[in-house]
Every structure is written in structure tokens, then in C-alpha cells.
């Protein structure tokens, strides 16, 4: 059995693939430069809790890299659906925090728009809204 890279064939698949690439790039940022990624997200690691960097390298980058790379390498609608729902629940969690935790900031509004866009692209392809 030969392994062939599944290159996107339609406009919808290209858009879903683009969301996966952005997800992989975010995962690489957390994996290779977690301190920079935390600063971009406005998170701060306490000097006495440097093990928190492991959360960026492990938990955060692991999910981003795992789901994003599976989408790119397998190119299956159900895997793209997983990516879309992951970003959708990320946006929902941010919205919930904005409503209940007083985190209604411009940064969170920009973030939620980006997360909804990253969710919409693979979901639209997976559900057949984009050819």
C-alpha cells in the first residue's frame, strides 16, 4: 500500500485544510515556543510554577498538532468535523467566560471571531455546504 499525500481537491476542502494548517501552526508555536505563545494569549507563568510551560508544550500543542495533522494527512470529512467542533467548543467556552467571568475584552472578541471562522470552515465542508 502506497502512502500518498491527500491534496485538497475542491474549494471547500481547501478552506477546511486551511483551518487545519492554522491549527497545526498554533500547535507548533505552543510546542516550540510556549513562552511566546503564552505572551500572545496574555497568560503569565508564575516563577515558582515553571511546570506550567509543560501544559503549553504537552496539553495545548498536543491537541492542536494531533487534530490538525490528522486532518491534513487523512483528509476525511469526519476528521474535519472533529476539528470544526473543537474550535466551536473553544469559542463557546470563551463566550461563556465573557458572560460569566467578566472577560468581556476586545482581545476576547477578536479571539472569538477567529475561533468561529476556524470552526466554520471545516464544518461547512464536512456538512456539505461548500463544494
Coordinates of C-alpha atoms in Angstrom, one line a residue:
X1 CA 0.0 0.0 0.0
X2 CA 1.4 3.3 -1.0
X3 CA 1.0 6.4 1.1
X4 CA 0.0 9.5 -0.9
X5 CA -0.5 13.0 0.4
X6 CA -4.2 13.8 0.0
X7 CA -4.0 17.2 -1.6
X8 CA -7.3 19.2 -1.3
X9 CA -9.4 18.9 -4.5
X10 CA -12.3 21.3 -4.0
X11 CA -12.7 24.9 -2.8
X12 CA -14.5 23.7 0.4
X13 CA -11.7 21.2 1.1
X14 CA -9.1 23.9 0.6
X15 CA -10.9 26.1 3.2
X16 CA -11.1 23.2 5.7
X17 CA -7.5 22.3 5.0
X18 CA -6.5 26.0 5.7
X19 CA -8.2 25.8 9.1
X20 CA -6.2 22.6 9.8
X21 CA -2.9 24.3 8.8
X22 CA -3.6 27.3 11.1
X23 CA -4.3 24.8 13.9
X24 CA -1.0 23.0 13.2
X25 CA 0.9 26.3 13.2
X26 CA -0.7 27.2 16.5
X27 CA 0.3 23.8 17.8
X28 CA 3.9 24.2 16.6
X29 CA 4.0 27.6 18.3
X30 CA 2.9 26.1 21.6
X31 CA 5.3 23.1 21.1
X32 CA 8.4 25.1 20.1
X33 CA 7.9 28.5 21.9
X34 CA 5.4 28.1 24.7
X35 CA 6.6 31.3 26.5
X36 CA 5.9 33.3 23.3
X37 CA 2.5 31.6 22.8
X38 CA 1.5 32.4 26.4
X39 CA 2.5 36.1 26.0
X40 CA 0.4 36.3 22.8
X41 CA -2.6 34.8 24.7
X42 CA -1.9 37.2 27.6
X43 CA -1.1 34.4 30.0
X44 CA 1.7 34.5 32.6
X45 CA 3.6 31.7 34.2
X46 CA 4.5 32.2 37.8
X47 CA 8.2 31.9 38.5
X48 CA 7.5 29.2 41.2
X49 CA 5.3 27.3 38.8
X50 CA 7.5 26.8 35.7
X51 CA 6.0 23.4 35.2
X52 CA 3.0 25.3 33.7
X53 CA 5.2 25.5 30.5
X54 CA 4.6 21.8 30.2
X55 CA 0.9 22.5 29.8
X56 CA 1.6 24.6 26.7
X57 CA 4.0 22.0 25.2
X58 CA 2.0 19.0 26.2
X59 CA -1.7 19.5 26.5
X60 CA -2.2 22.6 24.3
X61 CA 0.2 21.7 21.5
X62 CA -0.8 18.0 21.6
X63 CA -4.4 18.6 20.7
X64 CA -3.7 21.3 18.1
X65 CA -1.0 19.2 16.4
X66 CA -2.9 15.9 16.7
X67 CA -6.2 17.1 15.3
X68 CA -4.6 19.4 12.7
X69 CA -2.2 16.8 11.4
X70 CA -4.9 14.1 11.2
X71 CA -7.0 16.5 9.1
X72 CA -4.1 17.2 6.8
X73 CA -2.9 13.6 6.5
X74 CA -6.3 11.8 6.3
X75 CA -8.5 14.4 4.6
X76 CA -11.7 12.8 5.8
X77 CA -14.9 14.8 6.4
X78 CA -15.5 13.3 9.9
X79 CA -12.0 14.3 10.9
X80 CA -12.6 17.8 9.6
X81 CA -15.8 17.7 11.6
X82 CA -13.8 16.9 14.7
X83 CA -11.6 20.0 14.0
X84 CA -14.6 22.2 13.5
X85 CA -16.4 21.1 16.6
X86 CA -13.2 21.5 18.6
X87 CA -12.9 25.1 17.5
X88 CA -16.7 25.6 18.1
X89 CA -16.4 24.5 21.7
X90 CA -13.4 26.7 22.1
X91 CA -15.4 29.6 21.0
X92 CA -18.3 28.6 23.2
X93 CA -16.0 28.3 26.3
X94 CA -14.7 31.8 25.6
X95 CA -18.2 33.2 25.2
X96 CA -19.3 31.6 28.4
X97 CA -16.3 33.1 30.2
X98 CA -17.1 36.5 28.6
X99 CA -20.6 36.3 30.0
X100 CA -20.0 34.8 33.4
X101 CA -16.4 35.7 34.4
X102 CA -16.3 39.4 33.3
X103 CA -13.8 38.7 30.5
X104 CA -15.5 41.0 28.0
X105 CA -12.4 42.5 26.4
X106 CA -11.5 43.5 22.9
X107 CA -8.9 40.6 22.8
X108 CA -11.6 38.1 23.6
X109 CA -13.9 39.5 20.9
X110 CA -11.2 39.2 18.3
X111 CA -10.3 35.7 19.5
X112 CA -13.9 34.5 19.3
X113 CA -14.3 35.8 15.8
X114 CA -11.1 33.9 14.8
X115 CA -12.2 30.8 16.6
X116 CA -15.7 30.8 14.9
X117 CA -14.0 31.3 11.5
X118 CA -11.7 28.3 12.2
X119 CA -14.7 26.3 13.2
X120 CA -16.9 27.3 10.3
X121 CA -14.5 26.3 7.5
X122 CA -14.1 22.6 8.3
X123 CA -17.8 22.3 9.5
X124 CA -19.1 23.8 6.3
X125 CA -17.0 21.3 4.3
X126 CA -17.9 18.3 6.5
X127 CA -21.6 19.1 6.3
X128 CA -21.5 19.7 2.5
X129 CA -22.2 23.4 2.5
X130 CA -19.0 24.1 0.5
X131 CA -18.4 22.0 -2.6

